[in-house]
Short mmCIF file of C-alpha atoms in Angstrom, two decimals:
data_model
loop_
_atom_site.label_atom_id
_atom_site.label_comp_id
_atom_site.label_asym_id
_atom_site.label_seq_id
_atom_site.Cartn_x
_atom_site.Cartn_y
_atom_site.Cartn_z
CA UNK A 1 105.91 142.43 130.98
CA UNK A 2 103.84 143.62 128.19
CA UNK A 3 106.71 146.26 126.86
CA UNK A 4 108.82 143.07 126.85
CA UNK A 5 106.18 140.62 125.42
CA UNK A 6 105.76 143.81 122.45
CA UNK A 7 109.98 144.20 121.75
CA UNK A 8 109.77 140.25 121.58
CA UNK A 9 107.19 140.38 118.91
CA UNK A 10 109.02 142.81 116.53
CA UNK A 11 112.11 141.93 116.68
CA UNK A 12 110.97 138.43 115.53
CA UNK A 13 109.16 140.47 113.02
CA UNK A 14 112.01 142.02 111.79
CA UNK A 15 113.74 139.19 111.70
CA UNK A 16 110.92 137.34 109.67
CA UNK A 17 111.37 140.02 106.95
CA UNK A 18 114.84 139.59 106.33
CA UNK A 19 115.36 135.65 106.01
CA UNK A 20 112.65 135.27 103.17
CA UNK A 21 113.20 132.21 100.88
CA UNK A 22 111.26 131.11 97.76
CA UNK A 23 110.22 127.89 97.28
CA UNK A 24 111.51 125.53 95.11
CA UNK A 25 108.03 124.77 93.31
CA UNK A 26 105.22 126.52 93.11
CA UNK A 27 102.70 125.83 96.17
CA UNK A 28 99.88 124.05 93.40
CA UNK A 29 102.36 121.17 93.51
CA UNK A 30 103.32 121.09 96.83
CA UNK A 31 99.13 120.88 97.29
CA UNK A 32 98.68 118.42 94.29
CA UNK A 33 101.70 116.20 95.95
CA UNK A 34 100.05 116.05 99.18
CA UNK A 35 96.24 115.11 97.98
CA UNK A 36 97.99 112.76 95.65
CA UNK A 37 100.03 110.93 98.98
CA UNK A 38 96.55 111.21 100.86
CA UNK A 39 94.35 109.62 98.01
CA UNK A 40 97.00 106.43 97.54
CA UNK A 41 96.73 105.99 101.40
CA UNK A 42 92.58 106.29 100.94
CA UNK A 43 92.65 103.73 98.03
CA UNK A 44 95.32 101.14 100.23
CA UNK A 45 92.68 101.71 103.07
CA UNK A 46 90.20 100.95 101.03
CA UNK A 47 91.56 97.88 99.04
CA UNK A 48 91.64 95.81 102.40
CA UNK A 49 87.96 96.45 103.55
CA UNK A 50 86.64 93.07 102.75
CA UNK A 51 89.98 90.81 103.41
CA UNK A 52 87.45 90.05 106.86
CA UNK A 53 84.94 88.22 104.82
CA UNK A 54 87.71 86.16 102.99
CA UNK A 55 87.02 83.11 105.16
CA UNK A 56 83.73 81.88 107.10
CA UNK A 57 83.75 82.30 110.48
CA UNK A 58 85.08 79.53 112.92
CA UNK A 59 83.55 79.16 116.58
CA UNK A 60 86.11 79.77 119.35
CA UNK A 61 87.18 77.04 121.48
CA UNK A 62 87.67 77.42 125.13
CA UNK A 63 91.28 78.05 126.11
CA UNK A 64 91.99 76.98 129.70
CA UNK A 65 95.07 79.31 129.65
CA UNK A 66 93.74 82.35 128.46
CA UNK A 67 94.50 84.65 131.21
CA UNK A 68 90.86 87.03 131.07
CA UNK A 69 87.98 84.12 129.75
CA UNK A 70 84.94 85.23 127.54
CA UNK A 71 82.18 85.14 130.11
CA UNK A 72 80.16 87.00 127.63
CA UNK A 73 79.36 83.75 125.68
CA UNK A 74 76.53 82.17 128.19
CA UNK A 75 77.90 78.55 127.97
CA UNK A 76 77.66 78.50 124.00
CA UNK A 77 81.10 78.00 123.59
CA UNK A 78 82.46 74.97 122.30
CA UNK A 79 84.04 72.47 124.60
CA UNK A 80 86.71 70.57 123.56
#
């Protein structure tokens, strides 16, 4: 299984040498495209970090139809 695992290996070799193909820009701007695509998607990320604190916070009424209830609020919860 070896032998066969080794023929595999260079023949894919071989073929690797004969199908090269240059790019069509030099790698630099392939890089500089890709940090540039990653930094626009940092700054969006960014530019909604405080869209949470837009409004003050509103107490949650009880819903009688939610299907899993808050039992985490220790009966502080507004009643309506």
């Amino acid at each position: 299984m070896l032998i066969q695992l080794t023929g595999a290996v260079l023949t894919a070799a071989e073929m690797a040498e004969e199908h090269h193909v240059e790019l069509p820009a030099s790698p630099y701007v392939y890089g500089g495209v890709i940090f540039a695509a990653f930094l626009l998607m940092m700054l969006i990320t960014v530019s909604f970090t405080n869209v949470g604190n837009r409004h003050e916070a509103e107490a949650e009424h009880v819903d009688p139809q939610r299907q899993f209830p808050n039992k985490h609020d220790h009966g502080q919860a507004i009643q309506d």
